[in-house]
């Protein structure tokens, strides 16, 4: 996420918790530990207020200070993330279907959900091939240049998609990365096909095919994907997997309907 966007988020009129979350999000997503002056410049808060907020986060173990006085994510976040991941019912219900898809294709399978303008990966089953993916559970990827992201967008009403696009700063990761206009055109095509491709749009040499997953009220929107290196995953092969991956997505949604439906 760009510094400009973080700065905009930091200036929102939020309560105390919201301001602390902005700081936590900023430090957690930075490329490395941040100095106080770095955070001060981005957040544009009074020095004393910022110092108190950071101190609260350090006291709670959500942030830590290294030997050079720089701020970095605290170990308590690992505990919270582990508990959240382990108790996520959606992930547990999807697991057997993800394993089956990985067994069928031999490639890496991801499960992701839409959060804002990003896709958060909830689960991953590594491929059986020697070249593997560097993606990690919990990581966020841009919605506009990933297979799961575009599949998720295809489920949303057009008005909501256009609203999301207004919050996206389109960064050109590769020569194939979408612009807002080209993305809208592809999302419309994905709606018709029921599956999406990542044609080396986020990383050069990486392709995927994905299918959307959603709940009836759209409170949960995401997708499942099969990902691998372009030299091994030709577009022809990815097209052959479109049917199986849509079937896997349908089975996951059926498990959701039964397991996460109204409880009496």
PDB file of C-alpha atoms in Angstrom:
ATOM      1  CA  UNK A   1       0.000   0.000   0.000  1.00  0.00           C
ATOM      2  CA  UNK A   2       1.330   3.448  -0.880  1.00  0.00           C
ATOM      3  CA  UNK A   3       2.412   5.996   1.723  1.00  0.00           C
ATOM      4  CA  UNK A   4      -0.146   8.418   0.315  1.00  0.00           C
ATOM      5  CA  UNK A   5      -2.973   5.947   0.856  1.00  0.00           C
ATOM      6  CA  UNK A   6      -1.787   5.160   4.389  1.00  0.00           C
ATOM      7  CA  UNK A   7      -1.669   8.874   5.103  1.00  0.00           C
ATOM      8  CA  UNK A   8      -5.224   9.275   3.867  1.00  0.00           C
ATOM      9  CA  UNK A   9      -6.375   6.417   6.053  1.00  0.00           C
ATOM     10  CA  UNK A  10      -4.616   7.901   9.063  1.00  0.00           C
ATOM     11  CA  UNK A  11      -6.450  11.198   8.628  1.00  0.00           C
ATOM     12  CA  UNK A  12      -9.899   9.642   8.780  1.00  0.00           C
ATOM     13  CA  UNK A  13     -12.112  10.862  11.582  1.00  0.00           C
ATOM     14  CA  UNK A  14     -12.020   7.708  13.703  1.00  0.00           C
ATOM     15  CA  UNK A  15     -12.185   6.964  17.396  1.00  0.00           C
ATOM     16  CA  UNK A  16      -9.286   5.883  19.568  1.00  0.00           C
ATOM     17  CA  UNK A  17      -9.500   2.252  18.509  1.00  0.00           C
ATOM     18  CA  UNK A  18      -9.632   3.218  14.848  1.00  0.00           C
ATOM     19  CA  UNK A  19      -6.515   5.360  15.194  1.00  0.00           C
ATOM     20  CA  UNK A  20      -4.647   2.553  16.947  1.00  0.00           C
ATOM     21  CA  UNK A  21      -5.669   0.130  14.205  1.00  0.00           C
ATOM     22  CA  UNK A  22      -4.364   2.505  11.540  1.00  0.00           C
ATOM     23  CA  UNK A  23      -0.975   2.529  13.293  1.00  0.00           C
ATOM     24  CA  UNK A  24      -0.968  -1.228  13.730  1.00  0.00           C
ATOM     25  CA  UNK A  25      -1.864  -1.731  10.085  1.00  0.00           C
ATOM     26  CA  UNK A  26       0.793   0.742   8.951  1.00  0.00           C
ATOM     27  CA  UNK A  27       3.646  -0.884  10.892  1.00  0.00           C
ATOM     28  CA  UNK A  28       2.516  -4.430  10.080  1.00  0.00           C
ATOM     29  CA  UNK A  29       2.438  -3.794   6.325  1.00  0.00           C
ATOM     30  CA  UNK A  30       5.698  -1.832   6.137  1.00  0.00           C
ATOM     31  CA  UNK A  31       8.588  -3.449   4.280  1.00  0.00           C
ATOM     32  CA  UNK A  32      10.685  -3.278   7.465  1.00  0.00           C
ATOM     33  CA  UNK A  33      10.811  -1.757  10.969  1.00  0.00           C
ATOM     34  CA  UNK A  34       9.738   1.904  11.079  1.00  0.00           C
ATOM     35  CA  UNK A  35      11.272   4.736  13.053  1.00  0.00           C
ATOM     36  CA  UNK A  36       9.084   7.092  15.045  1.00  0.00           C
ATOM     37  CA  UNK A  37       9.838   9.908  12.622  1.00  0.00           C
ATOM     38  CA  UNK A  38       8.741   7.732   9.678  1.00  0.00           C
ATOM     39  CA  UNK A  39       5.398   7.021  11.321  1.00  0.00           C
ATOM     40  CA  UNK A  40       5.000  10.663  12.350  1.00  0.00           C
ATOM     41  CA  UNK A  41       5.498  11.811   8.759  1.00  0.00           C
ATOM     42  CA  UNK A  42       2.929   9.365   7.362  1.00  0.00           C
ATOM     43  CA  UNK A  43       0.227   9.784  10.005  1.00  0.00           C
ATOM     44  CA  UNK A  44       0.581  13.552  10.444  1.00  0.00           C
ATOM     45  CA  UNK A  45      -0.480  13.326  14.104  1.00  0.00           C
ATOM     46  CA  UNK A  46       0.791  15.449  17.011  1.00  0.00           C
ATOM     47  CA  UNK A  47       4.073  14.022  18.306  1.00  0.00           C
ATOM     48  CA  UNK A  48       2.810  13.517  21.852  1.00  0.00           C
ATOM     49  CA  UNK A  49      -0.419  11.825  20.746  1.00  0.00           C
ATOM     50  CA  UNK A  50       1.423   9.485  18.417  1.00  0.00           C
ATOM     51  CA  UNK A  51       3.938   8.558  21.092  1.00  0.00           C
ATOM     52  CA  UNK A  52       1.132   7.654  23.524  1.00  0.00           C
ATOM     53  CA  UNK A  53      -0.665   5.541  20.930  1.00  0.00           C
ATOM     54  CA  UNK A  54       2.473   3.631  19.998  1.00  0.00           C
ATOM     55  CA  UNK A  55       3.267   3.100  23.682  1.00  0.00           C
ATOM     56  CA  UNK A  56      -0.185   1.542  24.221  1.00  0.00           C
ATOM     57  CA  UNK A  57       0.380  -0.878  21.338  1.00  0.00           C
ATOM     58  CA  UNK A  58       3.812  -1.822  22.691  1.00  0.00           C
ATOM     59  CA  UNK A  59       2.417  -2.369  26.205  1.00  0.00           C
ATOM     60  CA  UNK A  60      -0.213  -4.735  24.775  1.00  0.00           C
ATOM     61  CA  UNK A  61       2.408  -6.697  22.831  1.00  0.00           C
ATOM     62  CA  UNK A  62       0.920  -5.753  19.468  1.00  0.00           C
ATOM     63  CA  UNK A  63       4.052  -3.812  18.524  1.00  0.00           C
ATOM     64  CA  UNK A  64       7.670  -4.187  19.600  1.00  0.00           C
ATOM     65  CA  UNK A  65      10.706  -1.894  19.581  1.00  0.00           C
ATOM     66  CA  UNK A  66      14.003  -3.252  18.290  1.00  0.00           C
ATOM     67  CA  UNK A  67      17.488  -2.317  19.541  1.00  0.00           C
ATOM     68  CA  UNK A  68      17.598   0.635  17.135  1.00  0.00           C
ATOM     69  CA  UNK A  69      14.359   2.065  18.500  1.00  0.00           C
ATOM     70  CA  UNK A  70      12.296   1.074  15.463  1.00  0.00           C
ATOM     71  CA  UNK A  71       8.755  -0.303  15.618  1.00  0.00           C
ATOM     72  CA  UNK A  72       7.784  -3.711  14.256  1.00  0.00           C
ATOM     73  CA  UNK A  73       4.857  -6.154  14.669  1.00  0.00           C
ATOM     74  CA  UNK A  74       4.649  -7.762  18.102  1.00  0.00           C
ATOM     75  CA  UNK A  75       4.562 -11.470  18.881  1.00  0.00           C
ATOM     76  CA  UNK A  76       1.051 -11.215  20.286  1.00  0.00           C
ATOM     77  CA  UNK A  77      -0.149 -10.790  16.701  1.00  0.00           C
ATOM     78  CA  UNK A  78       1.122 -14.305  15.944  1.00  0.00           C
ATOM     79  CA  UNK A  79      -0.966 -15.740  18.755  1.00  0.00           C
ATOM     80  CA  UNK A  80      -4.069 -13.861  17.619  1.00  0.00           C
ATOM     81  CA  UNK A  81      -3.516 -14.882  14.000  1.00  0.00           C
ATOM     82  CA  UNK A  82      -2.998 -18.530  14.942  1.00  0.00           C
ATOM     83  CA  UNK A  83      -6.199 -18.628  16.998  1.00  0.00           C
ATOM     84  CA  UNK A  84      -8.187 -16.894  14.270  1.00  0.00           C
ATOM     85  CA  UNK A  85      -6.886 -19.250  11.577  1.00  0.00           C
ATOM     86  CA  UNK A  86      -7.430 -22.387  13.646  1.00  0.00           C
ATOM     87  CA  UNK A  87     -11.017 -21.485  14.532  1.00  0.00           C
ATOM     88  CA  UNK A  88     -12.109 -20.238  11.133  1.00  0.00           C
ATOM     89  CA  UNK A  89     -15.087 -22.434  10.232  1.00  0.00           C
ATOM     90  CA  UNK A  90     -15.035 -21.462   6.571  1.00  0.00           C
ATOM     91  CA  UNK A  91     -11.423 -22.576   6.203  1.00  0.00           C
ATOM     92  CA  UNK A  92     -12.104 -25.872   7.995  1.00  0.00           C
ATOM     93  CA  UNK A  93     -15.081 -26.635   5.743  1.00  0.00           C
ATOM     94  CA  UNK A  94     -13.100 -25.834   2.616  1.00  0.00           C
ATOM     95  CA  UNK A  95     -10.021 -27.871   3.582  1.00  0.00           C
ATOM     96  CA  UNK A  96     -10.983 -31.329   2.199  1.00  0.00           C
ATOM     97  CA  UNK A  97     -12.027 -29.800  -1.121  1.00  0.00           C
ATOM     98  CA  UNK A  98      -8.788 -27.825  -1.369  1.00  0.00           C
ATOM     99  CA  UNK A  99      -6.792 -30.982  -0.685  1.00  0.00           C
ATOM    100  CA  UNK A 100      -8.701 -32.849  -3.369  1.00  0.00           C
ATOM    101  CA  UNK A 101      -8.047 -30.076  -5.890  1.00  0.00           C
ATOM    102  CA  UNK A 102      -4.363 -30.052  -5.038  1.00  0.00           C
ATOM    103  CA  UNK A 103      -4.239 -33.823  -5.478  1.00  0.00           C
ATOM    104  CA  UNK A 104      -5.908 -33.555  -8.885  1.00  0.00           C
ATOM    105  CA  UNK A 105      -3.679 -30.813 -10.267  1.00  0.00           C
ATOM    106  CA  UNK A 106      -0.431 -31.326  -8.364  1.00  0.00           C
ATOM    107  CA  UNK A 107      -0.123 -27.541  -8.158  1.00  0.00           C
ATOM    108  CA  UNK A 108      -0.516 -25.014  -5.345  1.00  0.00           C
ATOM    109  CA  UNK A 109      -4.087 -24.306  -4.248  1.00  0.00           C
ATOM    110  CA  UNK A 110      -5.134 -21.106  -2.470  1.00  0.00           C
ATOM    111  CA  UNK A 111      -8.284 -20.101  -0.596  1.00  0.00           C
ATOM    112  CA  UNK A 112      -8.835 -16.348  -0.276  1.00  0.00           C
ATOM    113  CA  UNK A 113     -11.476 -13.880   0.848  1.00  0.00           C
ATOM    114  CA  UNK A 114     -12.143 -10.310  -0.176  1.00  0.00           C
ATOM    115  CA  UNK A 115     -11.315  -7.649   2.396  1.00  0.00           C
ATOM    116  CA  UNK A 116     -11.562  -4.104   1.116  1.00  0.00           C
ATOM    117  CA  UNK A 117      -9.466  -3.892  -2.039  1.00  0.00           C
ATOM    118  CA  UNK A 118      -7.312  -6.908  -1.168  1.00  0.00           C
ATOM    119  CA  UNK A 119      -7.529 -10.673  -1.128  1.00  0.00           C
ATOM    120  CA  UNK A 120      -6.488 -12.272   2.171  1.00  0.00           C
ATOM    121  CA  UNK A 121      -5.258 -15.858   1.832  1.00  0.00           C
ATOM    122  CA  UNK A 122      -6.848 -18.096   4.470  1.00  0.00           C
ATOM    123  CA  UNK A 123      -5.301 -21.376   3.382  1.00  0.00           C
ATOM    124  CA  UNK A 124      -2.750 -22.842   1.016  1.00  0.00           C
ATOM    125  CA  UNK A 125      -1.830 -26.354  -0.073  1.00  0.00           C
ATOM    126  CA  UNK A 126       1.599 -26.498  -1.629  1.00  0.00           C
ATOM    127  CA  UNK A 127       2.084 -28.161  -4.983  1.00  0.00           C
ATOM    128  CA  UNK A 128       3.964 -31.394  -5.467  1.00  0.00           C
ATOM    129  CA  UNK A 129       6.308 -29.887  -8.052  1.00  0.00           C
ATOM    130  CA  UNK A 130       9.916 -28.757  -7.364  1.00  0.00           C
ATOM    131  CA  UNK A 131       9.191 -25.060  -8.040  1.00  0.00           C
ATOM    132  CA  UNK A 132       6.861 -23.741  -5.329  1.00  0.00           C
ATOM    133  CA  UNK A 133       4.975 -20.541  -4.573  1.00  0.00           C
ATOM    134  CA  UNK A 134       6.215 -17.989  -2.040  1.00  0.00           C
ATOM    135  CA  UNK A 135       2.719 -16.936  -0.999  1.00  0.00           C
ATOM    136  CA  UNK A 136       1.839 -17.163   2.682  1.00  0.00           C
ATOM    137  CA  UNK A 137      -1.357 -17.644   4.655  1.00  0.00           C
ATOM    138  CA  UNK A 138      -2.493 -14.280   5.953  1.00  0.00           C
ATOM    139  CA  UNK A 139      -0.847 -12.313   3.171  1.00  0.00           C
ATOM    140  CA  UNK A 140      -2.828  -9.717   1.252  1.00  0.00           C
ATOM    141  CA  UNK A 141      -2.711  -9.369  -2.529  1.00  0.00           C
ATOM    142  CA  UNK A 142      -4.318  -6.740  -4.760  1.00  0.00           C
ATOM    143  CA  UNK A 143      -7.801  -7.647  -5.915  1.00  0.00           C
ATOM    144  CA  UNK A 144      -7.295  -6.262  -9.428  1.00  0.00           C
ATOM    145  CA  UNK A 145      -4.402  -8.468 -10.577  1.00  0.00           C
ATOM    146  CA  UNK A 146      -5.030 -11.857  -8.959  1.00  0.00           C
ATOM    147  CA  UNK A 147      -7.229 -14.718 -10.102  1.00  0.00           C
ATOM    148  CA  UNK A 148      -9.059 -15.010  -6.781  1.00  0.00           C
ATOM    149  CA  UNK A 149      -9.501 -11.239  -6.651  1.00  0.00           C
ATOM    150  CA  UNK A 150     -11.048 -10.943 -10.093  1.00  0.00           C
ATOM    151  CA  UNK A 151     -13.237 -13.989  -9.459  1.00  0.00           C
ATOM    152  CA  UNK A 152     -14.505 -12.352  -6.266  1.00  0.00           C
ATOM    153  CA  UNK A 153     -15.231  -9.086  -8.069  1.00  0.00           C
ATOM    154  CA  UNK A 154     -17.339 -10.950 -10.617  1.00  0.00           C
ATOM    155  CA  UNK A 155     -19.846 -11.844  -7.889  1.00  0.00           C
ATOM    156  CA  UNK A 156     -20.363  -8.294  -6.669  1.00  0.00           C
ATOM    157  CA  UNK A 157     -22.944  -5.943  -8.175  1.00  0.00           C
ATOM    158  CA  UNK A 158     -21.429  -3.594 -10.745  1.00  0.00           C
ATOM    159  CA  UNK A 159     -22.080  -0.542  -8.587  1.00  0.00           C
ATOM    160  CA  UNK A 160     -20.085  -2.086  -5.751  1.00  0.00           C
ATOM    161  CA  UNK A 161     -17.229  -3.051  -8.070  1.00  0.00           C
ATOM    162  CA  UNK A 162     -17.010   0.514  -9.382  1.00  0.00           C
ATOM    163  CA  UNK A 163     -16.989   1.846  -5.814  1.00  0.00           C
ATOM    164  CA  UNK A 164     -14.102  -0.472  -4.926  1.00  0.00           C
ATOM    165  CA  UNK A 165     -12.152   0.621  -7.981  1.00  0.00           C
ATOM    166  CA  UNK A 166     -12.271   4.209  -6.743  1.00  0.00           C
ATOM    167  CA  UNK A 167     -10.241   3.124  -3.692  1.00  0.00           C
ATOM    168  CA  UNK A 168      -7.571   1.322  -5.736  1.00  0.00           C
ATOM    169  CA  UNK A 169      -4.277   2.869  -6.777  1.00  0.00           C
ATOM    170  CA  UNK A 170      -3.530   0.740  -9.818  1.00  0.00           C
ATOM    171  CA  UNK A 171       0.144  -0.230  -9.635  1.00  0.00           C
ATOM    172  CA  UNK A 172       1.574  -1.811 -12.775  1.00  0.00           C
ATOM    173  CA  UNK A 173       3.332  -4.938 -11.460  1.00  0.00           C
ATOM    174  CA  UNK A 174       3.861  -6.408 -14.933  1.00  0.00           C
ATOM    175  CA  UNK A 175       3.099  -5.550 -18.545  1.00  0.00           C
ATOM    176  CA  UNK A 176      -0.157  -7.504 -18.130  1.00  0.00           C
ATOM    177  CA  UNK A 177      -1.462  -5.688 -15.034  1.00  0.00           C
ATOM    178  CA  UNK A 178      -4.950  -4.257 -15.523  1.00  0.00           C
ATOM    179  CA  UNK A 179      -6.058  -0.669 -15.619  1.00  0.00           C
ATOM    180  CA  UNK A 180      -9.484   0.207 -14.198  1.00  0.00           C
ATOM    181  CA  UNK A 181     -11.085   0.133 -17.643  1.00  0.00           C
ATOM    182  CA  UNK A 182      -9.591  -3.191 -18.732  1.00  0.00           C
ATOM    183  CA  UNK A 183     -10.435  -4.737 -15.356  1.00  0.00           C
ATOM    184  CA  UNK A 184     -14.114  -3.869 -15.684  1.00  0.00           C
ATOM    185  CA  UNK A 185     -14.205  -5.487 -19.115  1.00  0.00           C
ATOM    186  CA  UNK A 186     -12.617  -8.694 -17.822  1.00  0.00           C
ATOM    187  CA  UNK A 187     -14.861  -8.866 -14.755  1.00  0.00           C
ATOM    188  CA  UNK A 188     -17.852  -8.832 -17.096  1.00  0.00           C
ATOM    189  CA  UNK A 189     -16.321 -11.722 -19.057  1.00  0.00           C
ATOM    190  CA  UNK A 190     -15.633 -13.664 -15.825  1.00  0.00           C
ATOM    191  CA  UNK A 191     -19.311 -13.298 -14.874  1.00  0.00           C
ATOM    192  CA  UNK A 192     -20.204 -15.151 -18.057  1.00  0.00           C
ATOM    193  CA  UNK A 193     -17.502 -17.852 -17.793  1.00  0.00           C
ATOM    194  CA  UNK A 194     -17.653 -18.542 -14.047  1.00  0.00           C
ATOM    195  CA  UNK A 195     -13.859 -18.571 -13.693  1.00  0.00           C
ATOM    196  CA  UNK A 196     -10.923 -16.178 -13.883  1.00  0.00           C
ATOM    197  CA  UNK A 197      -7.294 -16.307 -14.958  1.00  0.00           C
ATOM    198  CA  UNK A 198      -4.187 -14.543 -13.719  1.00  0.00           C
ATOM    199  CA  UNK A 199      -2.111 -14.160 -16.877  1.00  0.00           C
ATOM    200  CA  UNK A 200       1.122 -13.069 -15.185  1.00  0.00           C
ATOM    201  CA  UNK A 201      -0.617  -9.899 -13.992  1.00  0.00           C
ATOM    202  CA  UNK A 202       0.825  -9.792 -10.463  1.00  0.00           C
ATOM    203  CA  UNK A 203       4.105 -11.649 -10.934  1.00  0.00           C
ATOM    204  CA  UNK A 204       6.021 -12.367 -14.112  1.00  0.00           C
ATOM    205  CA  UNK A 205       6.104 -16.119 -14.701  1.00  0.00           C
ATOM    206  CA  UNK A 206       3.123 -16.963 -12.457  1.00  0.00           C
ATOM    207  CA  UNK A 207      -0.332 -17.949 -13.735  1.00  0.00           C
ATOM    208  CA  UNK A 208      -3.487 -19.247 -12.136  1.00  0.00           C
ATOM    209  CA  UNK A 209      -7.095 -20.180 -12.704  1.00  0.00           C
ATOM    210  CA  UNK A 210      -9.680 -19.303 -10.043  1.00  0.00           C
ATOM    211  CA  UNK A 211     -13.366 -19.697  -9.289  1.00  0.00           C
ATOM    212  CA  UNK A 212     -15.488 -17.502  -7.009  1.00  0.00           C
ATOM    213  CA  UNK A 213     -16.982 -18.485  -3.669  1.00  0.00           C
ATOM    214  CA  UNK A 214     -19.707 -16.476  -1.966  1.00  0.00           C
ATOM    215  CA  UNK A 215     -22.398 -16.603   0.672  1.00  0.00           C
ATOM    216  CA  UNK A 216     -26.014 -15.853  -0.176  1.00  0.00           C
ATOM    217  CA  UNK A 217     -25.960 -12.393   1.404  1.00  0.00           C
ATOM    218  CA  UNK A 218     -22.457 -11.631   0.056  1.00  0.00           C
ATOM    219  CA  UNK A 219     -21.096 -11.226   3.572  1.00  0.00           C
ATOM    220  CA  UNK A 220     -18.368 -13.614   2.443  1.00  0.00           C
ATOM    221  CA  UNK A 221     -16.917 -13.283  -1.049  1.00  0.00           C
ATOM    222  CA  UNK A 222     -13.699 -14.903  -2.176  1.00  0.00           C
ATOM    223  CA  UNK A 223     -12.398 -17.714  -4.278  1.00  0.00           C
ATOM    224  CA  UNK A 224     -10.205 -20.730  -4.760  1.00  0.00           C
ATOM    225  CA  UNK A 225      -7.308 -20.918  -7.216  1.00  0.00           C
ATOM    226  CA  UNK A 226      -4.719 -23.248  -8.703  1.00  0.00           C
ATOM    227  CA  UNK A 227      -1.394 -21.463  -9.196  1.00  0.00           C
ATOM    228  CA  UNK A 228       1.959 -22.316 -10.699  1.00  0.00           C
ATOM    229  CA  UNK A 229       4.818 -21.220 -12.957  1.00  0.00           C
ATOM    230  CA  UNK A 230       3.894 -20.144 -16.470  1.00  0.00           C
ATOM    231  CA  UNK A 231       6.328 -22.556 -18.127  1.00  0.00           C
ATOM    232  CA  UNK A 232       4.380 -25.432 -16.585  1.00  0.00           C
ATOM    233  CA  UNK A 233       0.870 -23.983 -16.527  1.00  0.00           C
ATOM    234  CA  UNK A 234      -0.011 -23.186 -20.107  1.00  0.00           C
ATOM    235  CA  UNK A 235      -3.263 -21.365 -20.760  1.00  0.00           C
ATOM    236  CA  UNK A 236      -4.543 -24.569 -22.354  1.00  0.00           C
ATOM    237  CA  UNK A 237      -3.884 -26.517 -19.161  1.00  0.00           C
ATOM    238  CA  UNK A 238      -5.469 -23.818 -17.004  1.00  0.00           C
ATOM    239  CA  UNK A 239      -8.556 -23.895 -19.215  1.00  0.00           C
ATOM    240  CA  UNK A 240      -8.790 -27.662 -18.713  1.00  0.00           C
ATOM    241  CA  UNK A 241      -8.819 -27.112 -14.945  1.00  0.00           C
ATOM    242  CA  UNK A 242     -11.576 -24.483 -15.090  1.00  0.00           C
ATOM    243  CA  UNK A 243     -14.301 -27.129 -14.751  1.00  0.00           C
ATOM    244  CA  UNK A 244     -12.742 -28.965 -11.782  1.00  0.00           C
ATOM    245  CA  UNK A 245     -12.022 -25.729  -9.933  1.00  0.00           C
ATOM    246  CA  UNK A 246     -15.585 -24.493 -10.408  1.00  0.00           C
ATOM    247  CA  UNK A 247     -16.826 -27.844  -9.097  1.00  0.00           C
ATOM    248  CA  UNK A 248     -14.545 -27.523  -6.058  1.00  0.00           C
ATOM    249  CA  UNK A 249     -15.892 -24.015  -5.415  1.00  0.00           C
ATOM    250  CA  UNK A 250     -19.459 -25.318  -5.660  1.00  0.00           C
ATOM    251  CA  UNK A 251     -18.718 -28.076  -3.125  1.00  0.00           C
ATOM    252  CA  UNK A 252     -17.203 -25.554  -0.741  1.00  0.00           C
ATOM    253  CA  UNK A 253     -20.277 -23.336  -1.025  1.00  0.00           C
ATOM    254  CA  UNK A 254     -22.547 -26.308  -0.381  1.00  0.00           C
ATOM    255  CA  UNK A 255     -20.518 -27.116   2.740  1.00  0.00           C
ATOM    256  CA  UNK A 256     -20.900 -23.474   3.778  1.00  0.00           C
ATOM    257  CA  UNK A 257     -24.644 -23.569   3.195  1.00  0.00           C
ATOM    258  CA  UNK A 258     -25.033 -26.618   5.405  1.00  0.00           C
ATOM    259  CA  UNK A 259     -22.462 -25.786   8.056  1.00  0.00           C
ATOM    260  CA  UNK A 260     -22.843 -22.037   8.328  1.00  0.00           C
ATOM    261  CA  UNK A 261     -26.567 -21.735   7.696  1.00  0.00           C
ATOM    262  CA  UNK A 262     -29.102 -20.498  10.241  1.00  0.00           C
ATOM    263  CA  UNK A 263     -28.740 -22.201  13.596  1.00  0.00           C
ATOM    264  CA  UNK A 264     -31.591 -23.011  15.886  1.00  0.00           C
TER     265      UNK A 264
END
